[in-house]
Amino acid sequence: MSGWLDAAWGAVLAVAQTMGAPFGAADTRPLAHGYVEGEYLRIAAPAAGVLERLSVTRGQTVAAGAPLFAIDRATALAERDRLAAALAQAKAQRADLATGKRPEEIAVLAAQKTQAEAALRLSAAEWERQAALAARKVSSADKLDSARAAFERDQGRLAESQAQLTVGGLGARPDQIRAAEQAMAQADAALVQADRRLVDLAPVAPVAALVEDTLYNQGEWVPAGSPVVTLLPPERVKLVLFVPETRVARTPPGTALRVRCDSCSPGLVARVTHVASKAEYTPPVIYSVGSREKLVFRVEAAPDAASGGGGLHPGLPVDVELAP
């Protein structure tokens, strides 16, 4: 009988050693089973085109801001140049409306005003002379009327020249200036959109991450919106656990859990981030005969990188100690 007990005790010790922790009271804690899951970033381009450049390879670690790939941008660059020229034209038209006429045109208007002033002086002198002659009965009333009409005509021409000179120094009407400013704003917005399109056609890594997969080769046609590179940031790795319903109340968000797996660092800790609101049956991927027919709750936990959680890979099965 004692030999059988010794063999059984030795088997229990062997199981405890395979769990990666010394056998004792801590090992009597119930376990939850689960696996590592990754929340991937699938980087795509908004427009279809030929994959012009693939800057990363599968398994590579990239820093934030590192170039990933580029879709053929020849058409987008040409459109961007066209819109830049349209914006420059709109700005020039707005500036032209604000400055009034050119100096040479102002000089012409000033000369016309000088001529009108000279003509007015002449007609004024002629009217005065005809008035004096008419007073002495030497000239006829018709000549006096003609001289006065010439004076009034030249007086109007001088006023017209003065008004033209004043208007020549002004800018365009307010409504014309507003229309030009709106055209300039529209051209500027179109250029910003074109610049953004060029950026989208050559995306960079939004965060430091592992290149999990590349889905196209250089030179292949990529449909619009189709992912080209799949990234896995280290902070987007999580544990998916299945906690028995009898234990879920003692595993609220924020609970720290000890994690065990074949390749885990000793002392690895994860913290619960989410607990499902509905129970489910243990999924087939969890090979636990004892809990297969029991209801469990899906629980998500974030591994603590400081405790050695940086080496977890998606698909890795894990066991987690629950509170007794």
PDB file of C-alpha atoms in Angstrom:
ATOM      1  CA  MET A   1       0.000   0.000   0.000  1.00  0.00           C
ATOM      2  CA  SER A   2       2.807   2.403   0.882  1.00  0.00           C
ATOM      3  CA  GLY A   3       4.410   1.814  -2.542  1.00  0.00           C
ATOM      4  CA  TRP A   4       1.181   2.833  -4.303  1.00  0.00           C
ATOM      5  CA  LEU A   5       0.934   6.013  -2.202  1.00  0.00           C
ATOM      6  CA  ASP A   6       4.544   6.891  -2.942  1.00  0.00           C
ATOM      7  CA  ALA A   7       3.919   6.488  -6.685  1.00  0.00           C
ATOM      8  CA  ALA A   8       0.784   8.640  -6.564  1.00  0.00           C
ATOM      9  CA  TRP A   9       2.571  11.339  -4.587  1.00  0.00           C
ATOM     10  CA  GLY A  10       5.416  11.312  -7.099  1.00  0.00           C
ATOM     11  CA  ALA A  11       2.929  11.781  -9.962  1.00  0.00           C
ATOM     12  CA  VAL A  12       1.395  14.788  -8.230  1.00  0.00           C
ATOM     13  CA  LEU A  13       4.837  16.335  -7.743  1.00  0.00           C
ATOM     14  CA  ALA A  14       5.642  15.786 -11.430  1.00  0.00           C
ATOM     15  CA  VAL A  15       2.451  17.559 -12.502  1.00  0.00           C
ATOM     16  CA  ALA A  16       3.267  20.460 -10.198  1.00  0.00           C
ATOM     17  CA  GLN A  17       6.741  20.780 -11.692  1.00  0.00           C
ATOM     18  CA  THR A  18       5.379  20.891 -15.232  1.00  0.00           C
ATOM     19  CA  MET A  19       3.228  23.861 -14.241  1.00  0.00           C
ATOM     20  CA  GLY A  20       6.416  25.885 -13.790  1.00  0.00           C
ATOM     21  CA  ALA A  21       5.963  26.720 -10.080  1.00  0.00           C
ATOM     22  CA  PRO A  22       6.946  25.067  -6.813  1.00  0.00           C
ATOM     23  CA  PHE A  23       4.310  22.800  -5.413  1.00  0.00           C
ATOM     24  CA  GLY A  24       2.440  24.270  -2.489  1.00  0.00           C
ATOM     25  CA  ALA A  25      -0.673  26.060  -1.403  1.00  0.00           C
ATOM     26  CA  ALA A  26      -0.499  28.477  -4.386  1.00  0.00           C
ATOM     27  CA  ASP A  27      -0.800  25.554  -6.815  1.00  0.00           C
ATOM     28  CA  THR A  28      -4.191  24.596  -5.410  1.00  0.00           C
ATOM     29  CA  ARG A  29      -5.714  27.688  -7.007  1.00  0.00           C
ATOM     30  CA  PRO A  30      -8.185  26.934  -9.812  1.00  0.00           C
ATOM     31  CA  LEU A  31      -7.008  27.542 -13.367  1.00  0.00           C
ATOM     32  CA  ALA A  32      -8.664  29.216 -16.325  1.00  0.00           C
ATOM     33  CA  HIS A  33      -7.608  28.119 -19.776  1.00  0.00           C
ATOM     34  CA  GLY A  34      -7.209  30.315 -22.819  1.00  0.00           C
ATOM     35  CA  TYR A  35      -4.906  31.463 -25.556  1.00  0.00           C
ATOM     36  CA  VAL A  36      -3.063  34.519 -26.827  1.00  0.00           C
ATOM     37  CA  GLU A  37      -4.822  36.653 -29.432  1.00  0.00           C
ATOM     38  CA  GLY A  38      -3.581  39.603 -31.482  1.00  0.00           C
ATOM     39  CA  GLU A  39      -5.547  42.672 -32.598  1.00  0.00           C
ATOM     40  CA  TYR A  40      -4.006  43.341 -35.980  1.00  0.00           C
ATOM     41  CA  LEU A  41      -3.693  46.593 -37.872  1.00  0.00           C
ATOM     42  CA  ARG A  42      -4.440  46.019 -41.546  1.00  0.00           C
ATOM     43  CA  ILE A  43      -2.905  48.864 -43.554  1.00  0.00           C
ATOM     44  CA  ALA A  44      -4.531  49.529 -46.936  1.00  0.00           C
ATOM     45  CA  ALA A  45      -4.513  52.237 -49.604  1.00  0.00           C
ATOM     46  CA  PRO A  46      -7.708  54.167 -50.438  1.00  0.00           C
ATOM     47  CA  ALA A  47      -7.237  53.869 -54.206  1.00  0.00           C
ATOM     48  CA  ALA A  48      -6.483  51.006 -56.546  1.00  0.00           C
ATOM     49  CA  GLY A  49      -3.146  50.823 -58.315  1.00  0.00           C
ATOM     50  CA  VAL A  50       0.064  48.933 -58.909  1.00  0.00           C
ATOM     51  CA  LEU A  51       2.181  48.230 -55.838  1.00  0.00           C
ATOM     52  CA  GLU A  52       5.157  50.420 -56.661  1.00  0.00           C
ATOM     53  CA  ARG A  53       7.230  49.711 -53.555  1.00  0.00           C
ATOM     54  CA  LEU A  54       7.066  47.283 -50.624  1.00  0.00           C
ATOM     55  CA  SER A  55       9.380  48.536 -47.891  1.00  0.00           C
ATOM     56  CA  VAL A  56       8.937  45.815 -45.252  1.00  0.00           C
ATOM     57  CA  THR A  57       9.200  42.048 -44.989  1.00  0.00           C
ATOM     58  CA  ARG A  58       7.262  39.495 -42.978  1.00  0.00           C
ATOM     59  CA  GLY A  59       8.608  39.153 -39.423  1.00  0.00           C
ATOM     60  CA  GLN A  60      10.322  42.551 -39.432  1.00  0.00           C
ATOM     61  CA  THR A  61       9.885  44.987 -36.551  1.00  0.00           C
ATOM     62  CA  VAL A  62       9.238  48.563 -37.687  1.00  0.00           C
ATOM     63  CA  ALA A  63       9.273  51.838 -35.784  1.00  0.00           C
ATOM     64  CA  ALA A  64       6.426  54.337 -35.785  1.00  0.00           C
ATOM     65  CA  GLY A  65       6.563  56.439 -38.955  1.00  0.00           C
ATOM     66  CA  ALA A  66       8.530  53.857 -40.957  1.00  0.00           C
ATOM     67  CA  PRO A  67       7.414  53.589 -44.620  1.00  0.00           C
ATOM     68  CA  LEU A  68       5.434  50.450 -45.393  1.00  0.00           C
ATOM     69  CA  PHE A  69       4.563  50.517 -49.097  1.00  0.00           C
ATOM     70  CA  ALA A  70       3.608  52.840 -51.933  1.00  0.00           C
ATOM     71  CA  ILE A  71       0.952  52.561 -54.627  1.00  0.00           C
ATOM     72  CA  ASP A  72       1.784  54.057 -58.061  1.00  0.00           C
ATOM     73  CA  ARG A  73       1.404  57.830 -57.583  1.00  0.00           C
ATOM     74  CA  ALA A  74       2.092  59.221 -61.071  1.00  0.00           C
ATOM     75  CA  THR A  75      -1.525  60.246 -61.688  1.00  0.00           C
ATOM     76  CA  ALA A  76      -1.928  61.626 -58.177  1.00  0.00           C
ATOM     77  CA  LEU A  77       1.271  63.695 -58.512  1.00  0.00           C
ATOM     78  CA  ALA A  78       0.093  65.173 -61.816  1.00  0.00           C
ATOM     79  CA  GLU A  79      -3.264  66.093 -60.273  1.00  0.00           C
ATOM     80  CA  ARG A  80      -1.498  67.646 -57.302  1.00  0.00           C
ATOM     81  CA  ASP A  81       0.639  69.812 -59.624  1.00  0.00           C
ATOM     82  CA  ARG A  82      -2.471  70.925 -61.520  1.00  0.00           C
ATOM     83  CA  LEU A  83      -4.214  71.956 -58.326  1.00  0.00           C
ATOM     84  CA  ALA A  84      -1.111  73.808 -57.106  1.00  0.00           C
ATOM     85  CA  ALA A  85      -1.122  75.827 -60.349  1.00  0.00           C
ATOM     86  CA  ALA A  86      -4.848  76.543 -59.944  1.00  0.00           C
ATOM     87  CA  LEU A  87      -4.234  77.845 -56.429  1.00  0.00           C
ATOM     88  CA  ALA A  88      -1.431  80.112 -57.642  1.00  0.00           C
ATOM     89  CA  GLN A  89      -3.741  81.489 -60.342  1.00  0.00           C
ATOM     90  CA  ALA A  90      -6.519  82.150 -57.811  1.00  0.00           C
ATOM     91  CA  LYS A  91      -4.097  83.981 -55.518  1.00  0.00           C
ATOM     92  CA  ALA A  92      -2.840  86.127 -58.413  1.00  0.00           C
ATOM     93  CA  GLN A  93      -6.382  87.063 -59.419  1.00  0.00           C
ATOM     94  CA  ARG A  94      -7.207  88.014 -55.831  1.00  0.00           C
ATOM     95  CA  ALA A  95      -4.103  90.188 -55.584  1.00  0.00           C
ATOM     96  CA  ASP A  96      -4.888  91.837 -58.929  1.00  0.00           C
ATOM     97  CA  LEU A  97      -8.400  92.762 -57.792  1.00  0.00           C
ATOM     98  CA  ALA A  98      -7.012  94.382 -54.640  1.00  0.00           C
ATOM     99  CA  THR A  99      -4.397  96.592 -56.345  1.00  0.00           C
ATOM    100  CA  GLY A 100      -6.523  98.436 -58.919  1.00  0.00           C
ATOM    101  CA  LYS A 101      -5.116  99.487 -62.303  1.00  0.00           C
ATOM    102  CA  ARG A 102      -1.460  99.305 -63.264  1.00  0.00           C
ATOM    103  CA  PRO A 103       0.743 102.431 -62.934  1.00  0.00           C
ATOM    104  CA  GLU A 104       0.843 102.837 -66.717  1.00  0.00           C
ATOM    105  CA  GLU A 105      -2.954 102.877 -66.892  1.00  0.00           C
ATOM    106  CA  ILE A 106      -3.094 105.418 -64.063  1.00  0.00           C
ATOM    107  CA  ALA A 107      -0.649 107.619 -66.017  1.00  0.00           C
ATOM    108  CA  VAL A 108      -2.961 107.548 -69.061  1.00  0.00           C
ATOM    109  CA  LEU A 109      -5.929 108.611 -66.915  1.00  0.00           C
ATOM    110  CA  ALA A 110      -3.871 111.416 -65.362  1.00  0.00           C
ATOM    111  CA  ALA A 111      -2.919 112.701 -68.842  1.00  0.00           C
ATOM    112  CA  GLN A 112      -6.567 112.654 -69.900  1.00  0.00           C
ATOM    113  CA  LYS A 113      -7.430 114.711 -66.821  1.00  0.00           C
ATOM    114  CA  THR A 114      -4.743 117.249 -67.709  1.00  0.00           C
ATOM    115  CA  GLN A 115      -6.157 117.579 -71.229  1.00  0.00           C
ATOM    116  CA  ALA A 116      -9.674 118.065 -69.802  1.00  0.00           C
ATOM    117  CA  GLU A 117      -8.391 120.815 -67.500  1.00  0.00           C
ATOM    118  CA  ALA A 118      -6.722 122.603 -70.423  1.00  0.00           C
ATOM    119  CA  ALA A 119      -9.867 122.342 -72.539  1.00  0.00           C
ATOM    120  CA  LEU A 120     -11.951 123.722 -69.674  1.00  0.00           C
ATOM    121  CA  ARG A 121      -9.659 126.732 -69.275  1.00  0.00           C
ATOM    122  CA  LEU A 122      -9.920 127.463 -72.993  1.00  0.00           C
ATOM    123  CA  SER A 123     -13.698 127.154 -73.084  1.00  0.00           C
ATOM    124  CA  ALA A 124     -14.000 129.277 -69.943  1.00  0.00           C
ATOM    125  CA  ALA A 125     -11.910 132.045 -71.545  1.00  0.00           C
ATOM    126  CA  GLU A 126     -13.940 131.863 -74.741  1.00  0.00           C
ATOM    127  CA  TRP A 127     -17.212 132.117 -72.834  1.00  0.00           C
ATOM    128  CA  GLU A 128     -15.932 135.120 -70.921  1.00  0.00           C
ATOM    129  CA  ARG A 129     -14.814 136.805 -74.172  1.00  0.00           C
ATOM    130  CA  GLN A 130     -18.137 136.162 -75.900  1.00  0.00           C
ATOM    131  CA  ALA A 131     -20.013 137.502 -72.883  1.00  0.00           C
ATOM    132  CA  ALA A 132     -18.009 140.751 -73.057  1.00  0.00           C
ATOM    133  CA  LEU A 133     -18.620 141.086 -76.799  1.00  0.00           C
ATOM    134  CA  ALA A 134     -22.314 140.392 -76.400  1.00  0.00           C
ATOM    135  CA  ALA A 135     -22.535 143.076 -73.726  1.00  0.00           C
ATOM    136  CA  ARG A 136     -21.158 145.629 -76.252  1.00  0.00           C
ATOM    137  CA  LYS A 137     -23.549 144.364 -78.936  1.00  0.00           C
ATOM    138  CA  VAL A 138     -20.558 143.252 -81.017  1.00  0.00           C
ATOM    139  CA  SER A 139     -21.216 139.491 -80.968  1.00  0.00           C
ATOM    140  CA  SER A 140     -24.443 137.597 -81.431  1.00  0.00           C
ATOM    141  CA  ALA A 141     -26.325 135.707 -78.753  1.00  0.00           C
ATOM    142  CA  ASP A 142     -25.802 132.444 -80.676  1.00  0.00           C
ATOM    143  CA  LYS A 143     -22.040 132.645 -80.256  1.00  0.00           C
ATOM    144  CA  LEU A 144     -22.475 133.357 -76.544  1.00  0.00           C
ATOM    145  CA  ASP A 145     -24.676 130.273 -76.188  1.00  0.00           C
ATOM    146  CA  SER A 146     -22.157 128.122 -78.070  1.00  0.00           C
ATOM    147  CA  ALA A 147     -19.308 129.318 -75.822  1.00  0.00           C
ATOM    148  CA  ARG A 148     -21.319 128.541 -72.694  1.00  0.00           C
ATOM    149  CA  ALA A 149     -22.225 125.049 -73.991  1.00  0.00           C
ATOM    150  CA  ALA A 150     -18.546 124.368 -74.759  1.00  0.00           C
ATOM    151  CA  PHE A 151     -17.610 125.421 -71.238  1.00  0.00           C
ATOM    152  CA  GLU A 152     -20.221 123.143 -69.658  1.00  0.00           C
ATOM    153  CA  ARG A 153     -19.123 120.260 -71.915  1.00  0.00           C
ATOM    154  CA  ASP A 154     -15.465 120.645 -70.914  1.00  0.00           C
ATOM    155  CA  GLN A 155     -16.472 120.970 -67.288  1.00  0.00           C
ATOM    156  CA  GLY A 156     -18.249 117.592 -67.498  1.00  0.00           C
ATOM    157  CA  ARG A 157     -15.288 115.976 -69.227  1.00  0.00           C
ATOM    158  CA  LEU A 158     -12.980 117.145 -66.459  1.00  0.00           C
ATOM    159  CA  ALA A 159     -15.294 115.693 -63.826  1.00  0.00           C
ATOM    160  CA  GLU A 160     -15.373 112.414 -65.746  1.00  0.00           C
ATOM    161  CA  SER A 161     -11.574 112.278 -65.995  1.00  0.00           C
ATOM    162  CA  GLN A 162     -11.240 112.966 -62.301  1.00  0.00           C
ATOM    163  CA  ALA A 163     -13.694 110.179 -61.455  1.00  0.00           C
ATOM    164  CA  GLN A 164     -11.888 107.696 -63.726  1.00  0.00           C
ATOM    165  CA  LEU A 165      -8.578 108.554 -62.080  1.00  0.00           C
ATOM    166  CA  THR A 166     -10.082 108.008 -58.633  1.00  0.00           C
ATOM    167  CA  VAL A 167     -11.662 104.701 -59.597  1.00  0.00           C
ATOM    168  CA  GLY A 168      -8.432 103.543 -61.236  1.00  0.00           C
ATOM    169  CA  GLY A 169      -6.691 103.664 -57.889  1.00  0.00           C
ATOM    170  CA  LEU A 170      -9.317 101.500 -56.195  1.00  0.00           C
ATOM    171  CA  GLY A 171      -9.557  97.715 -56.078  1.00  0.00           C
ATOM    172  CA  ALA A 172     -12.447  95.691 -57.399  1.00  0.00           C
ATOM    173  CA  ARG A 173     -15.934  95.744 -55.945  1.00  0.00           C
ATOM    174  CA  PRO A 174     -16.406  93.945 -52.598  1.00  0.00           C
ATOM    175  CA  ASP A 175     -18.520  91.196 -54.158  1.00  0.00           C
ATOM    176  CA  GLN A 176     -15.811  90.525 -56.769  1.00  0.00           C
ATOM    177  CA  ILE A 177     -13.173  90.324 -54.051  1.00  0.00           C
ATOM    178  CA  ARG A 178     -15.325  87.933 -52.023  1.00  0.00           C
ATOM    179  CA  ALA A 179     -15.821  85.717 -55.059  1.00  0.00           C
ATOM    180  CA  ALA A 180     -12.069  85.682 -55.681  1.00  0.00           C
ATOM    181  CA  GLU A 181     -11.386  84.787 -52.046  1.00  0.00           C
ATOM    182  CA  GLN A 182     -13.887  81.928 -52.212  1.00  0.00           C
ATOM    183  CA  ALA A 183     -12.241  80.607 -55.377  1.00  0.00           C
ATOM    184  CA  MET A 184      -8.864  80.807 -53.641  1.00  0.00           C
ATOM    185  CA  ALA A 185     -10.176  78.911 -50.585  1.00  0.00           C
ATOM    186  CA  GLN A 186     -11.688  76.240 -52.843  1.00  0.00           C
ATOM    187  CA  ALA A 187      -8.406  75.779 -54.701  1.00  0.00           C
ATOM    188  CA  ASP A 188      -6.498  75.585 -51.414  1.00  0.00           C
ATOM    189  CA  ALA A 189      -8.848  72.890 -50.052  1.00  0.00           C
ATOM    190  CA  ALA A 190      -8.479  70.865 -53.241  1.00  0.00           C
ATOM    191  CA  LEU A 191      -4.687  71.050 -52.941  1.00  0.00           C
ATOM    192  CA  VAL A 192      -4.822  69.878 -49.315  1.00  0.00           C
ATOM    193  CA  GLN A 193      -6.966  66.944 -50.404  1.00  0.00           C
ATOM    194  CA  ALA A 194      -4.491  66.059 -53.157  1.00  0.00           C
ATOM    195  CA  ASP A 195      -1.578  66.186 -50.695  1.00  0.00           C
ATOM    196  CA  ARG A 196      -3.489  63.910 -48.339  1.00  0.00           C
ATOM    197  CA  ARG A 197      -4.140  61.481 -51.171  1.00  0.00           C
ATOM    198  CA  LEU A 198      -0.397  61.270 -51.877  1.00  0.00           C
ATOM    199  CA  VAL A 199       0.232  60.510 -48.193  1.00  0.00           C
ATOM    200  CA  ASP A 200      -2.468  57.817 -48.184  1.00  0.00           C
ATOM    201  CA  LEU A 201      -0.927  56.157 -51.237  1.00  0.00           C
ATOM    202  CA  ALA A 202       2.375  55.752 -49.346  1.00  0.00           C
ATOM    203  CA  PRO A 203       1.344  54.946 -45.738  1.00  0.00           C
ATOM    204  CA  VAL A 204       3.720  54.654 -42.802  1.00  0.00           C
ATOM    205  CA  ALA A 205       3.503  52.586 -39.641  1.00  0.00           C
ATOM    206  CA  PRO A 206       1.166  54.330 -37.173  1.00  0.00           C
ATOM    207  CA  VAL A 207       2.967  52.716 -34.209  1.00  0.00           C
ATOM    208  CA  ALA A 208       5.964  50.504 -33.571  1.00  0.00           C
ATOM    209  CA  ALA A 209       4.878  46.978 -34.504  1.00  0.00           C
ATOM    210  CA  LEU A 210       5.766  43.572 -35.857  1.00  0.00           C
ATOM    211  CA  VAL A 211       5.077  42.990 -39.553  1.00  0.00           C
ATOM    212  CA  GLU A 212       2.829  39.956 -39.256  1.00  0.00           C
ATOM    213  CA  ASP A 213       2.230  39.529 -42.990  1.00  0.00           C
ATOM    214  CA  THR A 214       2.569  41.153 -46.421  1.00  0.00           C
ATOM    215  CA  LEU A 215      -0.321  40.331 -48.749  1.00  0.00           C
ATOM    216  CA  TYR A 216       0.915  41.592 -52.134  1.00  0.00           C
ATOM    217  CA  ASN A 217       4.187  41.578 -54.043  1.00  0.00           C
ATOM    218  CA  GLN A 218       5.768  44.554 -55.764  1.00  0.00           C
ATOM    219  CA  GLY A 219       4.276  45.068 -59.220  1.00  0.00           C
ATOM    220  CA  GLU A 220       0.915  43.473 -58.421  1.00  0.00           C
ATOM    221  CA  TRP A 221      -2.392  45.290 -58.826  1.00  0.00           C
ATOM    222  CA  VAL A 222      -3.930  46.202 -55.465  1.00  0.00           C
ATOM    223  CA  PRO A 223      -7.707  46.858 -55.309  1.00  0.00           C
ATOM    224  CA  ALA A 224      -8.898  49.941 -53.449  1.00  0.00           C
ATOM    225  CA  GLY A 225      -9.186  49.349 -49.715  1.00  0.00           C
ATOM    226  CA  SER A 226      -7.409  45.992 -49.827  1.00  0.00           C
ATOM    227  CA  PRO A 227      -4.875  45.510 -46.967  1.00  0.00           C
ATOM    228  CA  VAL A 228      -1.269  45.276 -48.123  1.00  0.00           C
ATOM    229  CA  VAL A 229       0.550  44.945 -44.787  1.00  0.00           C
ATOM    230  CA  THR A 230      -0.667  43.472 -41.485  1.00  0.00           C
ATOM    231  CA  LEU A 231       0.916  44.840 -38.305  1.00  0.00           C
ATOM    232  CA  LEU A 232       0.789  43.585 -34.728  1.00  0.00           C
ATOM    233  CA  PRO A 233       1.751  46.218 -32.134  1.00  0.00           C
ATOM    234  CA  PRO A 234       3.025  44.668 -28.894  1.00  0.00           C
ATOM    235  CA  GLU A 235       0.371  46.490 -26.874  1.00  0.00           C
ATOM    236  CA  ARG A 236      -2.367  44.920 -29.031  1.00  0.00           C
ATOM    237  CA  VAL A 237      -1.574  41.382 -27.795  1.00  0.00           C
ATOM    238  CA  LYS A 238      -4.124  40.089 -25.282  1.00  0.00           C
ATOM    239  CA  LEU A 239      -5.113  36.931 -23.464  1.00  0.00           C
ATOM    240  CA  VAL A 240      -8.509  35.358 -24.123  1.00  0.00           C
ATOM    241  CA  LEU A 241      -9.543  33.294 -21.133  1.00  0.00           C
ATOM    242  CA  PHE A 242     -12.602  31.225 -20.296  1.00  0.00           C
ATOM    243  CA  VAL A 243     -13.482  31.531 -16.624  1.00  0.00           C
ATOM    244  CA  PRO A 244     -16.055  29.214 -15.018  1.00  0.00           C
ATOM    245  CA  GLU A 245     -19.259  30.931 -14.012  1.00  0.00           C
ATOM    246  CA  THR A 246     -18.579  30.071 -10.386  1.00  0.00           C
ATOM    247  CA  ARG A 247     -15.394  32.156 -10.496  1.00  0.00           C
ATOM    248  CA  VAL A 248     -16.261  35.046 -12.787  1.00  0.00           C
ATOM    249  CA  ALA A 249     -17.620  37.238  -9.977  1.00  0.00           C
ATOM    250  CA  ARG A 250     -14.147  37.136  -8.382  1.00  0.00           C
ATOM    251  CA  THR A 251     -12.434  38.146 -11.634  1.00  0.00           C
ATOM    252  CA  PRO A 252     -13.647  41.696 -12.340  1.00  0.00           C
ATOM    253  CA  PRO A 253     -11.797  44.123 -14.660  1.00  0.00           C
ATOM    254  CA  GLY A 254      -8.550  45.228 -13.069  1.00  0.00           C
ATOM    255  CA  THR A 255      -7.815  41.864 -11.434  1.00  0.00           C
ATOM    256  CA  ALA A 256      -4.168  40.786 -11.679  1.00  0.00           C
ATOM    257  CA  LEU A 257      -3.695  37.173 -12.822  1.00  0.00           C
ATOM    258  CA  ARG A 258      -0.633  34.921 -12.844  1.00  0.00           C
ATOM    259  CA  VAL A 259      -0.070  33.424 -16.289  1.00  0.00           C
ATOM    260  CA  ARG A 260       1.550  30.105 -17.163  1.00  0.00           C
ATOM    261  CA  CYS A 261       2.512  28.683 -20.538  1.00  0.00           C
ATOM    262  CA  ASP A 262       5.249  26.552 -22.028  1.00  0.00           C
ATOM    263  CA  SER A 263       7.356  29.534 -23.130  1.00  0.00           C
ATOM    264  CA  CYS A 264       6.194  32.193 -20.660  1.00  0.00           C
ATOM    265  CA  SER A 265       8.629  33.976 -18.414  1.00  0.00           C
ATOM    266  CA  PRO A 266       8.307  33.104 -14.713  1.00  0.00           C
ATOM    267  CA  GLY A 267       6.142  35.571 -12.847  1.00  0.00           C
ATOM    268  CA  LEU A 268       4.199  36.721 -15.893  1.00  0.00           C
ATOM    269  CA  VAL A 269       1.175  38.791 -14.867  1.00  0.00           C
ATOM    270  CA  ALA A 270      -1.889  39.885 -16.855  1.00  0.00           C
ATOM    271  CA  ARG A 271      -4.625  42.275 -15.833  1.00  0.00           C
ATOM    272  CA  VAL A 272      -8.300  41.717 -16.710  1.00  0.00           C
ATOM    273  CA  THR A 273      -9.632  44.347 -19.117  1.00  0.00           C
ATOM    274  CA  HIS A 274     -13.030  42.915 -20.115  1.00  0.00           C
ATOM    275  CA  VAL A 275     -15.536  40.343 -18.899  1.00  0.00           C
ATOM    276  CA  ALA A 276     -18.293  39.140 -21.209  1.00  0.00           C
ATOM    277  CA  SER A 277     -21.853  39.815 -20.104  1.00  0.00           C
ATOM    278  CA  LYS A 278     -23.162  36.423 -21.263  1.00  0.00           C
ATOM    279  CA  ALA A 279     -22.012  32.886 -20.547  1.00  0.00           C
ATOM    280  CA  GLU A 280     -21.052  30.390 -23.247  1.00  0.00           C
ATOM    281  CA  TYR A 281     -19.825  26.842 -23.541  1.00  0.00           C
ATOM    282  CA  THR A 282     -16.114  26.178 -23.521  1.00  0.00           C
ATOM    283  CA  PRO A 283     -14.902  26.453 -27.122  1.00  0.00           C
ATOM    284  CA  PRO A 284     -13.344  23.352 -28.724  1.00  0.00           C
ATOM    285  CA  VAL A 285      -9.905  25.021 -28.862  1.00  0.00           C
ATOM    286  CA  ILE A 286      -9.681  24.723 -25.051  1.00  0.00           C
ATOM    287  CA  TYR A 287      -8.846  21.074 -24.319  1.00  0.00           C
ATOM    288  CA  SER A 288     -10.043  20.721 -20.736  1.00  0.00           C
ATOM    289  CA  VAL A 289     -12.150  17.642 -20.045  1.00  0.00           C
ATOM    290  CA  GLY A 290     -13.150  18.905 -16.629  1.00  0.00           C
ATOM    291  CA  SER A 291     -14.680  22.152 -17.870  1.00  0.00           C
ATOM    292  CA  ARG A 292     -15.820  21.208 -21.358  1.00  0.00           C
ATOM    293  CA  GLU A 293     -19.437  20.804 -20.355  1.00  0.00           C
ATOM    294  CA  LYS A 294     -19.560  23.791 -18.010  1.00  0.00           C
ATOM    295  CA  LEU A 295     -20.608  27.321 -18.768  1.00  0.00           C
ATOM    296  CA  VAL A 296     -17.771  29.821 -18.890  1.00  0.00           C
ATOM    297  CA  PHE A 297     -17.370  33.557 -19.447  1.00  0.00           C
ATOM    298  CA  ARG A 298     -14.994  34.995 -21.993  1.00  0.00           C
ATOM    299  CA  VAL A 299     -12.492  37.238 -20.218  1.00  0.00           C
ATOM    300  CA  GLU A 300      -9.833  39.401 -21.856  1.00  0.00           C
ATOM    301  CA  ALA A 301      -6.620  40.390 -20.075  1.00  0.00           C
ATOM    302  CA  ALA A 302      -3.666  42.545 -21.070  1.00  0.00           C
ATOM    303  CA  PRO A 303      -0.237  41.038 -20.327  1.00  0.00           C
ATOM    304  CA  ASP A 304       2.182  43.152 -18.332  1.00  0.00           C
ATOM    305  CA  ALA A 305       5.235  43.739 -20.541  1.00  0.00           C
ATOM    306  CA  ALA A 306       7.320  44.587 -17.473  1.00  0.00           C
ATOM    307  CA  SER A 307       6.750  41.073 -16.132  1.00  0.00           C
ATOM    308  CA  GLY A 308       7.880  39.416 -19.359  1.00  0.00           C
ATOM    309  CA  GLY A 309       4.744  39.584 -21.497  1.00  0.00           C
ATOM    310  CA  GLY A 310       6.548  40.832 -24.585  1.00  0.00           C
ATOM    311  CA  GLY A 311       7.236  37.305 -25.875  1.00  0.00           C
ATOM    312  CA  LEU A 312       3.655  36.140 -26.197  1.00  0.00           C
ATOM    313  CA  HIS A 313       2.586  35.070 -29.670  1.00  0.00           C
ATOM    314  CA  PRO A 314      -0.987  34.767 -31.000  1.00  0.00           C
ATOM    315  CA  GLY A 315      -2.321  31.232 -30.748  1.00  0.00           C
ATOM    316  CA  LEU A 316      -0.182  30.262 -27.770  1.00  0.00           C
ATOM    317  CA  PRO A 317      -2.280  28.327 -25.175  1.00  0.00           C
ATOM    318  CA  VAL A 318      -2.064  29.677 -21.626  1.00  0.00           C
ATOM    319  CA  ASP A 319      -3.311  28.817 -18.147  1.00  0.00           C
ATOM    320  CA  VAL A 320      -4.158  31.501 -15.614  1.00  0.00           C
ATOM    321  CA  GLU A 321      -4.433  31.168 -11.846  1.00  0.00           C
ATOM    322  CA  LEU A 322      -7.758  32.393 -10.466  1.00  0.00           C
ATOM    323  CA  ALA A 323      -8.543  33.614  -7.000  1.00  0.00           C
ATOM    324  CA  PRO A 324      -9.415  30.719  -4.674  1.00  0.00           C
TER     325      PRO A 324
END
